[in-house]
Coordinates of N, CA and C and ligand atoms in Angstrom, one line a residue:
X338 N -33.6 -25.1 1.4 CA -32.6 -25.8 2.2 C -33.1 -26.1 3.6
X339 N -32.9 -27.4 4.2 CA -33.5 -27.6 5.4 C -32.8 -27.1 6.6
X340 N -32.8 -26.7 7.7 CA -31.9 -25.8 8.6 C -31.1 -27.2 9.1
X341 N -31.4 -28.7 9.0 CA -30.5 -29.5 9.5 C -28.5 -29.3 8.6
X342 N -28.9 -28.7 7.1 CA -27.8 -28.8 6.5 C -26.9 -28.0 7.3
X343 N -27.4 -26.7 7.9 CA -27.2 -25.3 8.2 C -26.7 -25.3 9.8
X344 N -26.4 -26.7 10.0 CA -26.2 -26.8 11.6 C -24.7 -26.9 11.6
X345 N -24.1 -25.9 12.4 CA -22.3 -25.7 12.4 C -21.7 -27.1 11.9
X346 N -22.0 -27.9 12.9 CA -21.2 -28.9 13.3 C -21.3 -30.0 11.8
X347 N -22.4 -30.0 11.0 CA -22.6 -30.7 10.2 C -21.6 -30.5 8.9
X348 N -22.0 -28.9 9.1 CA -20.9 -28.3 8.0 C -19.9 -28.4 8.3
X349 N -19.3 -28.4 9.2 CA -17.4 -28.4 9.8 C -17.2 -30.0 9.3
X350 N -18.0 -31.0 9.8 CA -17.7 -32.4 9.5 C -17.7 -32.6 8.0
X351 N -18.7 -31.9 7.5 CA -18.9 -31.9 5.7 C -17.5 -31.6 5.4
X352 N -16.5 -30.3 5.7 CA -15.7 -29.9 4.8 C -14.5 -31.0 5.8
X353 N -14.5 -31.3 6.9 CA -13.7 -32.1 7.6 C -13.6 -33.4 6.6
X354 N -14.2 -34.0 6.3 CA -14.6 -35.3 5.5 C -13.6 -35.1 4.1
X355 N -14.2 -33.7 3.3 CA -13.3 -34.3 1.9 C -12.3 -33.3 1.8
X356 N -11.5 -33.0 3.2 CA -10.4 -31.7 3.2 C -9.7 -32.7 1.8
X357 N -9.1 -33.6 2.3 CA -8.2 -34.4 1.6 C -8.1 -34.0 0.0
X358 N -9.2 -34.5 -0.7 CA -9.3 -34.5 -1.6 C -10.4 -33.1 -2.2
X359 N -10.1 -32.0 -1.6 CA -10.9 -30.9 -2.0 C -10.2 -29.9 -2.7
X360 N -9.1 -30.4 -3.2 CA -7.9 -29.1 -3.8 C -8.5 -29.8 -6.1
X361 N -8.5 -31.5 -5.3 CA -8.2 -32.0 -7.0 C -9.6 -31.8 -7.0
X362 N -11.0 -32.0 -6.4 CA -12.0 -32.2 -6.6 C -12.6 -31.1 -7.3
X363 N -12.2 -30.0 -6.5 CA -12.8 -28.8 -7.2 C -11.9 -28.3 -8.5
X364 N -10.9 -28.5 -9.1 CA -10.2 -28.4 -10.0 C -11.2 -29.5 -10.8
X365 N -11.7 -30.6 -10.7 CA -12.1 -31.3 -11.8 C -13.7 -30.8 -12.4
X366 N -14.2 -30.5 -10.8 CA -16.2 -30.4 -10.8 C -16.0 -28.6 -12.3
X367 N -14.4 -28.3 -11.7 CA -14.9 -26.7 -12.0 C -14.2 -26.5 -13.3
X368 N -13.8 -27.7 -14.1 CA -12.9 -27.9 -15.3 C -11.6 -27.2 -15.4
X369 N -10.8 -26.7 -14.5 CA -9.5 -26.4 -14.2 C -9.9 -24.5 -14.5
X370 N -11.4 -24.1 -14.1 CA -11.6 -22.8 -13.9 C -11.1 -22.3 -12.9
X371 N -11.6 -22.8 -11.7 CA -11.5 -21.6 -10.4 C -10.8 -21.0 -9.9
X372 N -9.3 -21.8 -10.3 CA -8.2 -21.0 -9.8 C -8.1 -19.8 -10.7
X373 N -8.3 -19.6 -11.9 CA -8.7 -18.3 -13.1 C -9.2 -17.4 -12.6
X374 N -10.6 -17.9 -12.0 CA -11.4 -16.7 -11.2 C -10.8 -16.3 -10.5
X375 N -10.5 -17.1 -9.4 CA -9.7 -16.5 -7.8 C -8.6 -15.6 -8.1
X376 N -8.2 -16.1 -9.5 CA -6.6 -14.9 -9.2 C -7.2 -13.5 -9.8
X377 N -8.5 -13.7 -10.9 CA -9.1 -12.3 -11.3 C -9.6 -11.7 -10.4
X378 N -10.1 -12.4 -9.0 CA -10.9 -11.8 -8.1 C -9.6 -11.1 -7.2
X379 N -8.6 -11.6 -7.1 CA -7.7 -11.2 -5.8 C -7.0 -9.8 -6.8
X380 N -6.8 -9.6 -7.9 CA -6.2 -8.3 -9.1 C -7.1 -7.3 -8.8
X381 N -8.3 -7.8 -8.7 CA -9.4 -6.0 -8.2 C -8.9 -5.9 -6.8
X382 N -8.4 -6.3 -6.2 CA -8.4 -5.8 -5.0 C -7.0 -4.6 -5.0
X383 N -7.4 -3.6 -3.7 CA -6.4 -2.5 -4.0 C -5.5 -3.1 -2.8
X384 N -4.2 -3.7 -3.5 CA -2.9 -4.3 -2.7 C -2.0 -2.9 -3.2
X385 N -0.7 -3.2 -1.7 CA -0.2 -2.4 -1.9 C 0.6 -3.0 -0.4
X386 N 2.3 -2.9 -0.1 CA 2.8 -3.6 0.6 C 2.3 -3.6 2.0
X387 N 2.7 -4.4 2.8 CA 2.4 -4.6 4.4 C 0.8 -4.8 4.5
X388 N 0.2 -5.0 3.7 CA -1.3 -5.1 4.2 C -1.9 -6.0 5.1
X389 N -2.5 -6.0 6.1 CA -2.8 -7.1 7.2 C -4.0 -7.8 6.4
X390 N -4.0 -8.9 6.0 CA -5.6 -9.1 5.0 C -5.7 -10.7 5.7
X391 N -7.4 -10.8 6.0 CA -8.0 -12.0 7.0 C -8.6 -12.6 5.7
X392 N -8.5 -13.7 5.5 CA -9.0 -14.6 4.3 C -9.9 -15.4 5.3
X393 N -11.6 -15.3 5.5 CA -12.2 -16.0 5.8 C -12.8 -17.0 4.8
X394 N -13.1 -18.2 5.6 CA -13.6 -19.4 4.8 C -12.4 -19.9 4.2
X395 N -11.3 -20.0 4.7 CA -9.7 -19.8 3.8 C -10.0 -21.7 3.6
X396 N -10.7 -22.5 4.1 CA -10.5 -23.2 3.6 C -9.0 -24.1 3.4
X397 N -8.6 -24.7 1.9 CA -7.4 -24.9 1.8 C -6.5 -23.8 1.5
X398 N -6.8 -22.8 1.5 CA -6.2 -21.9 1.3 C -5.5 -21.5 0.2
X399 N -6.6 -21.4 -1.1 CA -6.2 -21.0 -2.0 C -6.0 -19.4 -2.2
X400 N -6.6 -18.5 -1.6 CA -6.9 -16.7 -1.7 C -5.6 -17.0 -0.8
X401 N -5.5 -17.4 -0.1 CA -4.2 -16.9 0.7 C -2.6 -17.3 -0.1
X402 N -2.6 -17.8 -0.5 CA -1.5 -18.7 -1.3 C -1.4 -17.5 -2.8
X403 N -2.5 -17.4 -3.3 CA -3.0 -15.7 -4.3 C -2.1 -14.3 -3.7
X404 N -2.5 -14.6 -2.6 CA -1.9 -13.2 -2.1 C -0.5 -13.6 -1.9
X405 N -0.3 -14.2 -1.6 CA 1.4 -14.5 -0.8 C 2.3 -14.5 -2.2
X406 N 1.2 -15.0 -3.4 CA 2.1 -15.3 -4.5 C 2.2 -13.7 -5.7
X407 N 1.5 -12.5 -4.9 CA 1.0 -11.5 -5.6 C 2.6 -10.4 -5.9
X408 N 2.2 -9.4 -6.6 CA 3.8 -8.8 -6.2 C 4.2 -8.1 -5.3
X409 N 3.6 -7.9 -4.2 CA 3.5 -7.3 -2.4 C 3.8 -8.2 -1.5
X410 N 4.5 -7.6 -0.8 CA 4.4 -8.2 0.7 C 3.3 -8.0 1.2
X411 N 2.6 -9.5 1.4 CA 1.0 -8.7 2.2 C 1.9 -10.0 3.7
X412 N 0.9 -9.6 4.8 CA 0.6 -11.0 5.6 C -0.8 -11.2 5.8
X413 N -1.3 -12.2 4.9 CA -2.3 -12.6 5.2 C -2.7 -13.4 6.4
X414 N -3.6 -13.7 7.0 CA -3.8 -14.8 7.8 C -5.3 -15.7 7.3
X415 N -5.4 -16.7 7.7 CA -6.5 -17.6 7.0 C -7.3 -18.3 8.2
X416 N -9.1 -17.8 8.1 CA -9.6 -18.6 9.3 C -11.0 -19.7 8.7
X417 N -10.4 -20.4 9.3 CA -11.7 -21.6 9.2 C -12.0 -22.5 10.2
X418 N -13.3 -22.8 10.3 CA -13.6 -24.0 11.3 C -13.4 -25.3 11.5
X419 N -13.1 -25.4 10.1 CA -12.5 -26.7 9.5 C -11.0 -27.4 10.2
X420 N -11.0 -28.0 11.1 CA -9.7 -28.4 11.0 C -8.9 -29.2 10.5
X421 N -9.1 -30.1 9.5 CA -8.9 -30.9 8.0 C -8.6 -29.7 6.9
X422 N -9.5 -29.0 6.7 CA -9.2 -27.7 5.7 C -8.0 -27.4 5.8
X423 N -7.7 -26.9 7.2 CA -6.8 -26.0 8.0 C -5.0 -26.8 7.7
X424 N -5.4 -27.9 8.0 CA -4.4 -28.8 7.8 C -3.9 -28.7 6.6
X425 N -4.7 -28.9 5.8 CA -4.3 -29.3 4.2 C -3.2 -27.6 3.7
X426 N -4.2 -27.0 4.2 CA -3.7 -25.0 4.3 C -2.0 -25.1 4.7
X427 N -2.2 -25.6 5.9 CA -1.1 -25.5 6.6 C 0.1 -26.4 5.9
X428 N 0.1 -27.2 5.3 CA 1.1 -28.0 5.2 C 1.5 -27.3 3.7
X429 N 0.8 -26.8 3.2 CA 1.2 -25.6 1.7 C 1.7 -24.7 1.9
X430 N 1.5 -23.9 3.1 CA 2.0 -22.5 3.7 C 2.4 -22.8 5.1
X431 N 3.7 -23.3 5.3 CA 4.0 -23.6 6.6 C 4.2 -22.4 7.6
X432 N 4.9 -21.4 6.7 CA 4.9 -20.2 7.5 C 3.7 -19.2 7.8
X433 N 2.6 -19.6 7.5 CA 2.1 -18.5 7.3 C 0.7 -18.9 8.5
X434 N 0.1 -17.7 9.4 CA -0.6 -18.1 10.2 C -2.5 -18.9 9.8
X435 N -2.7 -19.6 10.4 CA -4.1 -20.3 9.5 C -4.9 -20.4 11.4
X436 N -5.9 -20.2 11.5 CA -6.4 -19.7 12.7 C -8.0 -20.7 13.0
X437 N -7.9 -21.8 13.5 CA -8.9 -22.3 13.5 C -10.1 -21.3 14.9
X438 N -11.4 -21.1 14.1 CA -12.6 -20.1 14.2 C -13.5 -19.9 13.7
X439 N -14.6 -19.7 14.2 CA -15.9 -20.3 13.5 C -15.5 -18.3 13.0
X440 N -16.2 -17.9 11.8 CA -16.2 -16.4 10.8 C -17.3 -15.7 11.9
X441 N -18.1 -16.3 12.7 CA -19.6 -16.0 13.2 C -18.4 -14.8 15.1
X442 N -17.9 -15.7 14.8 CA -17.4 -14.8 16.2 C -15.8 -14.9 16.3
X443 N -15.1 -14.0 15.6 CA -13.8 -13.9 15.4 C -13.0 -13.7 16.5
X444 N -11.7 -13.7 16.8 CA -10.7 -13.7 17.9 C -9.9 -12.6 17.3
X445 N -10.6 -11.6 17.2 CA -10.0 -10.4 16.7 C -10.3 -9.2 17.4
X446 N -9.3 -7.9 17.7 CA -9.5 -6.6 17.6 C -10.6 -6.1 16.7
X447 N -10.5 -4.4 17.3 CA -12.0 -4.1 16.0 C -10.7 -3.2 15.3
X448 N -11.4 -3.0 13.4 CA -10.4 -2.4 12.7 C -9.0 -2.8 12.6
X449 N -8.7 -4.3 12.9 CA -7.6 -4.4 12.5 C -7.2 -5.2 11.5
X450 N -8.0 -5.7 10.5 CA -7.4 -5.9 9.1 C -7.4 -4.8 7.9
X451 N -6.5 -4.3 6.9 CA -6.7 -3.4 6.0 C -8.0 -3.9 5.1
X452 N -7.7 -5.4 4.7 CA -8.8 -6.1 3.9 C -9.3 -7.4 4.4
X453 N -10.6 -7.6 3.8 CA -11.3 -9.0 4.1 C -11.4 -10.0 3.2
X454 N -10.9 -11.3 2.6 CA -11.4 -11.8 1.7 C -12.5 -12.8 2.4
X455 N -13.6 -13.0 1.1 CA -14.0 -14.6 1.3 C -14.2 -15.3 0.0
X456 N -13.8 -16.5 0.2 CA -14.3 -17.1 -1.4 C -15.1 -18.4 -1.7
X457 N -16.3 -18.6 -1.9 CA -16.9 -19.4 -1.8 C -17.1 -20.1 -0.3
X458 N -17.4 -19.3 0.7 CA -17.6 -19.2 2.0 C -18.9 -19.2 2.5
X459 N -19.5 -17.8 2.2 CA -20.5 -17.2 2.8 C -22.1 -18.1 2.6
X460 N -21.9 -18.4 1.5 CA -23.4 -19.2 1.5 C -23.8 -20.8 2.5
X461 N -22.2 -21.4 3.0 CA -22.5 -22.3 3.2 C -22.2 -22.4 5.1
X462 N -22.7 -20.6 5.5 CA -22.7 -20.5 6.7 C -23.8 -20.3 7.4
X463 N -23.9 -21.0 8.4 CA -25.6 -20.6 9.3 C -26.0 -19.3 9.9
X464 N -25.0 -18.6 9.9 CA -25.2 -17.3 10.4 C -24.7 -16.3 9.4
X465 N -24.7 -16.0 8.1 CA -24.0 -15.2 7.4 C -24.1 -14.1 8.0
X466 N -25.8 -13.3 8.5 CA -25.4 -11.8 8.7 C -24.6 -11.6 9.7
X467 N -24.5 -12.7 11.0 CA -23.3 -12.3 11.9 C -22.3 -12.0 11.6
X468 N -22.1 -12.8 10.6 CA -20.5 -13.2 9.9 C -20.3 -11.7 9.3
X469 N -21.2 -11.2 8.7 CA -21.1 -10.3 7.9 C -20.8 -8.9 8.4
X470 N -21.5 -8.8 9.8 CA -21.3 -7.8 11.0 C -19.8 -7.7 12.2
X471 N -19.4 -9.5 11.5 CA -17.9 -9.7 12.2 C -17.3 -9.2 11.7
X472 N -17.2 -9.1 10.0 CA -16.2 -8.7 8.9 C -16.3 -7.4 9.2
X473 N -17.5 -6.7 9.4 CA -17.8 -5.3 9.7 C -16.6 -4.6 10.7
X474 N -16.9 -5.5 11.8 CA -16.1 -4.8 13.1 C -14.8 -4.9 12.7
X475 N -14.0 -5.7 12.5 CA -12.3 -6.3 12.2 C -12.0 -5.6 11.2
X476 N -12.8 -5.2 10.2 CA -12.2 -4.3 9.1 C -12.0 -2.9 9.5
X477 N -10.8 -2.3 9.2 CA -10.1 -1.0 9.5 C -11.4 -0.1 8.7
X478 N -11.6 1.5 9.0 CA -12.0 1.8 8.1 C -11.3 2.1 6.7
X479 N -12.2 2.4 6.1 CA -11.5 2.9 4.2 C -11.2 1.4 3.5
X480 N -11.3 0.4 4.2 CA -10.8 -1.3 3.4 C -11.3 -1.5 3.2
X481 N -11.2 -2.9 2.5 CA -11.9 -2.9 1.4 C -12.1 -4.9 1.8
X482 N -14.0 -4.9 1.3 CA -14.3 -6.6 1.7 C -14.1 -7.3 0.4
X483 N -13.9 -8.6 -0.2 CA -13.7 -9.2 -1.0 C -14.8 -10.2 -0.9
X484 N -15.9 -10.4 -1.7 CA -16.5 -11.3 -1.6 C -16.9 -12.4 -3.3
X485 N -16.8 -13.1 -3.3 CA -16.5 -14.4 -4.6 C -17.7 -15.8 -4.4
X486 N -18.7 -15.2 -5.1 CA -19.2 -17.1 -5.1 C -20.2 -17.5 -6.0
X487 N -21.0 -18.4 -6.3 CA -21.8 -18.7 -7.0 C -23.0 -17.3 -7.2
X488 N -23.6 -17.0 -8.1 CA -25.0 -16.0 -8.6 C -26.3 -16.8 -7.8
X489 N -25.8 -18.3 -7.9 CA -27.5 -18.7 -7.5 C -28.6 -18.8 -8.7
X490 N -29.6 -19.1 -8.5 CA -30.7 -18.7 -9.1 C -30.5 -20.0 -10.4
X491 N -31.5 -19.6 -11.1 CA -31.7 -20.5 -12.2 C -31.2 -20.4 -14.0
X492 N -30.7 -19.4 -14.2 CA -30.3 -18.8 -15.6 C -29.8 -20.2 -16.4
X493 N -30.4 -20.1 -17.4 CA -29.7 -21.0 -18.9 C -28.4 -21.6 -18.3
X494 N -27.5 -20.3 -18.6 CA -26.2 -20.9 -18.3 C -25.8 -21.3 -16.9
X495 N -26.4 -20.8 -15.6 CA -26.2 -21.7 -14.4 C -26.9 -23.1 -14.6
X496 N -28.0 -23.3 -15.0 CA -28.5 -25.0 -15.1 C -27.7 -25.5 -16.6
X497 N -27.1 -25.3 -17.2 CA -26.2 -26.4 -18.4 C -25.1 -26.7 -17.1
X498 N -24.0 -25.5 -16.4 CA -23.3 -25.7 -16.2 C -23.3 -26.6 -14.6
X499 N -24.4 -26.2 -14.2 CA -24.8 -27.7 -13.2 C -25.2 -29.3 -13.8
X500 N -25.6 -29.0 -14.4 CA -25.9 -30.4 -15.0 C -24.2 -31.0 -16.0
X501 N -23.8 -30.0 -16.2 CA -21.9 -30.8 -16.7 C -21.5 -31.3 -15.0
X502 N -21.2 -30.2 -14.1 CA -21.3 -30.7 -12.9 C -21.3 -32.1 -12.2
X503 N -22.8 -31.9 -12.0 CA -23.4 -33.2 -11.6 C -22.7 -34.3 -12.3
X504 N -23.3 -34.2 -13.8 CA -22.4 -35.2 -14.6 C -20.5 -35.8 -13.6
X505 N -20.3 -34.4 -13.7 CA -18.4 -34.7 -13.6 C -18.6 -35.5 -12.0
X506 N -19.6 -35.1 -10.9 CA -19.2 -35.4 -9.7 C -19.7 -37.2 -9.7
X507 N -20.8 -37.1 -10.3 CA -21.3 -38.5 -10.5 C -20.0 -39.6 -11.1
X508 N -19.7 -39.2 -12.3 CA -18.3 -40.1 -12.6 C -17.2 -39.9 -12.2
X509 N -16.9 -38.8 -11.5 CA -15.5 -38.7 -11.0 C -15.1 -38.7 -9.5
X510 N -16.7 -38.5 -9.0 CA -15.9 -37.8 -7.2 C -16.4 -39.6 -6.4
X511 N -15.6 -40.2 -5.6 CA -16.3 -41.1 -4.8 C -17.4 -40.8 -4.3
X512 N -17.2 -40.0 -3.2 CA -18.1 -39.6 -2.1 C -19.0 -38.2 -2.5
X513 N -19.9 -38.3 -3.2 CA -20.3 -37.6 -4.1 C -21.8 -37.0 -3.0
X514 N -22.1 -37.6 -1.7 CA -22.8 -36.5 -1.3 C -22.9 -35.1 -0.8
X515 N -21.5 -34.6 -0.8 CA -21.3 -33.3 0.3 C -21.1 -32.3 -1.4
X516 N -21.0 -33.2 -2.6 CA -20.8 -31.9 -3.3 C -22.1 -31.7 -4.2
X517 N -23.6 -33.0 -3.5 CA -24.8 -32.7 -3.8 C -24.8 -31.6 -3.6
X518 N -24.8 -31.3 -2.1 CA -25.0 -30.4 -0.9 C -24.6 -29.1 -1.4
X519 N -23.2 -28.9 -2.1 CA -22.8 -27.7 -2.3 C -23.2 -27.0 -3.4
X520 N -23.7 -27.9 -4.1 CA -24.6 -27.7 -5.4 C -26.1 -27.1 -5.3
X521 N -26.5 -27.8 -4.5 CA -27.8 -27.1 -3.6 C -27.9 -26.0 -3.0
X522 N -26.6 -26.0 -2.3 CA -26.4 -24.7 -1.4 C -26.2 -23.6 -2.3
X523 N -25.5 -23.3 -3.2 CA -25.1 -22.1 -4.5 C -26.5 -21.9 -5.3
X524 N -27.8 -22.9 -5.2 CA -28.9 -22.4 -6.3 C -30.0 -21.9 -4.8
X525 N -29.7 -22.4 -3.5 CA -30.7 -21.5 -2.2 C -29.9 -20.5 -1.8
X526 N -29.2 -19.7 -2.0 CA -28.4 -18.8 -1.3 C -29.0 -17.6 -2.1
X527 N -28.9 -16.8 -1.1 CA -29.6 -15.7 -1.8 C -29.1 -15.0 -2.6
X528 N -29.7 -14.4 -3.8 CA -28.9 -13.6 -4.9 C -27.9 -12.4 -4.9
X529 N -27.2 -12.5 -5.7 CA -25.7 -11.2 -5.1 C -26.6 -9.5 -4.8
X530 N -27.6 -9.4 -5.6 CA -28.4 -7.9 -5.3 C -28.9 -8.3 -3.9
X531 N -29.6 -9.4 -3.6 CA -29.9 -9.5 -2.1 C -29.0 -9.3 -1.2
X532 N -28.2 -10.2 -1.3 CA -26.2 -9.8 -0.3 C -26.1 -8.2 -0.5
X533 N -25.8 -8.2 -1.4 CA -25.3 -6.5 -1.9 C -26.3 -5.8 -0.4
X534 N -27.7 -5.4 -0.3 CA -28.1 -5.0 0.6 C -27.9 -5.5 1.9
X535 N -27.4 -6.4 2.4 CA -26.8 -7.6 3.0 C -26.3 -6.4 3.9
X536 N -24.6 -6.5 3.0 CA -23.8 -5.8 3.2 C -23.7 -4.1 3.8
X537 N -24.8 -3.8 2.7 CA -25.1 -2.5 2.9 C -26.0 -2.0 4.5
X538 N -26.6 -3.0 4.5 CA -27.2 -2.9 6.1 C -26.0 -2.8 7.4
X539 N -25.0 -3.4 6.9 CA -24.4 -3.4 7.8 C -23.5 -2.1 8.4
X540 N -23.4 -1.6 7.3 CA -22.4 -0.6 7.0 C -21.7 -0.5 6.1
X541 N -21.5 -1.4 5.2 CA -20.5 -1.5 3.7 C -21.5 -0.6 2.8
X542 N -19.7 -0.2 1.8 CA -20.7 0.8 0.7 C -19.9 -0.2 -0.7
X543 N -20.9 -0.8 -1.6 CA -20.3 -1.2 -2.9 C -19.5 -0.4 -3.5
X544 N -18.3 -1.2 -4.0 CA -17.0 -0.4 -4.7 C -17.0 -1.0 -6.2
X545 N -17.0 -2.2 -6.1 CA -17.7 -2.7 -7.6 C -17.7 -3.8 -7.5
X546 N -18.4 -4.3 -8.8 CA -18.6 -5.9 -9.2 C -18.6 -6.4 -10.4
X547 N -18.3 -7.7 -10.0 CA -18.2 -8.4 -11.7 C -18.4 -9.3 -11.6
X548 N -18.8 -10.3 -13.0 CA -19.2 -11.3 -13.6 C -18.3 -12.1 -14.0
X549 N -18.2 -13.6 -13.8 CA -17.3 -14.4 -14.4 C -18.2 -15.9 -15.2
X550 N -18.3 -16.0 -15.6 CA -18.3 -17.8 -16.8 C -20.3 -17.0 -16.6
X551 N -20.5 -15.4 -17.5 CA -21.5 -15.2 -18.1 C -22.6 -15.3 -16.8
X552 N -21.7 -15.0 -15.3 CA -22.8 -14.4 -14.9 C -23.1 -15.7 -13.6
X553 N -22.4 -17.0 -13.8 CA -22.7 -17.8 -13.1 C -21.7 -17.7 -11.4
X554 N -21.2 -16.6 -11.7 CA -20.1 -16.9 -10.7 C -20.4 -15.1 -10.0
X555 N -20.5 -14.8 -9.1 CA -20.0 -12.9 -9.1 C -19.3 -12.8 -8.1
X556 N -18.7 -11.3 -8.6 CA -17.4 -10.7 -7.3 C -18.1 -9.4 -6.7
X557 N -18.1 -9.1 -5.2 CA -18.2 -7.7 -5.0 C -17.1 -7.4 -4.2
X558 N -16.7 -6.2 -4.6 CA -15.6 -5.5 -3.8 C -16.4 -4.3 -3.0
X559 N -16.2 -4.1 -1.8 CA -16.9 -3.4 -0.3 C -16.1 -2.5 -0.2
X560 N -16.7 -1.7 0.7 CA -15.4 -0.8 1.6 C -15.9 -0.4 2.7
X561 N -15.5 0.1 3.8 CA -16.0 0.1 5.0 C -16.2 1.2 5.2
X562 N -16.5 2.8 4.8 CA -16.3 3.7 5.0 C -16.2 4.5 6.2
X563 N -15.5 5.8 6.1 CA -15.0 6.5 7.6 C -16.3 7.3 8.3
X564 N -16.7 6.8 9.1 CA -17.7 7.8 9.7 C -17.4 8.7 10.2
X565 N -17.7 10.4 10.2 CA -17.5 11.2 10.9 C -17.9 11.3 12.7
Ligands
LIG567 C1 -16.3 -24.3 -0.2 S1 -15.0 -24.0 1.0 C2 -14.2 -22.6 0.4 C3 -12.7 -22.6 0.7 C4 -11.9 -21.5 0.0 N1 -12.2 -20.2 0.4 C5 -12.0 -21.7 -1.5 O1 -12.5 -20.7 -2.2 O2 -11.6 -22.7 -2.1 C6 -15.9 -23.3 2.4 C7 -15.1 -23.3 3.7 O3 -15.9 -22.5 4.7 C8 -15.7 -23.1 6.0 N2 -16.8 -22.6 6.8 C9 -18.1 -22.7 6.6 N3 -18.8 -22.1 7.6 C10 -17.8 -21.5 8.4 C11 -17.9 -20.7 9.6 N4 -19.1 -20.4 10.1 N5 -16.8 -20.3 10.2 C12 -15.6 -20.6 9.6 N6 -15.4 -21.4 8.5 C13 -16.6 -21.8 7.9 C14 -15.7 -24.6 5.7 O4 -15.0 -25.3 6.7 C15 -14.9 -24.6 4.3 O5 -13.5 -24.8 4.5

């Protein structure tokens, strides 16, 4: 990937450009999967009422809309750089707070969310380990990080299921360059055992993980643990 894709401002205008149409788009590129995943990824998580949970990358806010629809009172809040994203967020969850902020340098306390999500976020950020050292500090100890996105790499079943992709974005999406880009970005991003030590550098200890559509998709669940 060339560091021009990787420049804030390009990305913010990238997801700025197809806020609009980024709820049906990825419903169609992903064959009416991802919302399946997202609600299997948000069920591993340990909910339990009043939880203060920051959904970065919230995007249109689908993890957040998961949670709010879950059987807890959580209050989530939702941050993105996006302000198109944010909007589309907002006008689905009018009550609910959505926080325009780049993930790289939050407007937060330290330790004050119980949990972190992100979902299909982290790869398409220029600074992930910051990001990843942000999540660090705002997370309470004992909570727990949520992280969701493509495997990467090249496996059988990741190249068929790019190439149906391609196919769907070519006949279906108008503006079919920013989901070249996203397609690109999920096979250069580094692999989940890479992240996994990622994390671990930072201070996260793995709590578990899992596989969805055979491996092309993975989840890890984090936790921040209590230092003496
Ligand atoms: C592919 S979308 C994912 C949205 C949502 N989480 C989902 O799963 O559908 C990625 C989002 O990350 C946001 N983003 C990328 N880099 C960011 C950064 N450094 N800080 C905040 N948001 C960022 C983009 O604006 C975009 O809304």
């Amino acid at each position: 990937m060339t560091s021009i894709e990787k420049v804030p401002e390009v990305i913010r205008k990238m997801f700025d450009n197809i806020a609009s149409k980024y709820d049906i788009n990825n419903e169609i590129i992903s064959l009416g999967m991802q919302k399946g995943i997202k609600e299997a990824a948000v069920r591993e998580l340990t909910l339990r009422d009043n939880l203060q949970i920051l959904d970065l990358f919230t995007g249109t806010g689908d993890i957040v809309q998961l949670l709010l629809n879950s059987n807890y009172t959580l209050r989530p809040v939702g941050v993105d750089f996006s302000p198109n994203m944010l909007e589309v967020a907002r006008k689905k969850m009018p009550n609910t707070t959505f926080i325009l902020s780049d993930a790289a340098e939050l407007p937060f306390s330290n330790n004050m969310f119980d949990i972190i999500t992100m979902s299909f976020g982290l790869r398409n950020a220029y600074d992930y380990k910051k990001i990843i050292s942000e999540a660090y500090r705002v997370l309470e100890y004992n909570g727990e990080l949520m992280h969701l996105d493509f495997s990467g790499g090249n496996s059988l079943m990741a190249e068929i299921f790019e190439t149906v992709e391609k196919f769907i974005i070519k006949k279906q999406i108008q503006n079919s360059s920013p989901y070249e880009y996203l397609l690109k970005s999920k096979k250069t991003f580094i692999p989940p055992q890479k992240l996994i030590k990622e994390f671990e550098a930072a201070g996260f200890k793995l709590k578990k993980q899992k596989k969805f559509l055979l491996g092309i998709i993975s989840l890890q669940i984090f936790e921040k643990p209590k230092t003496d």
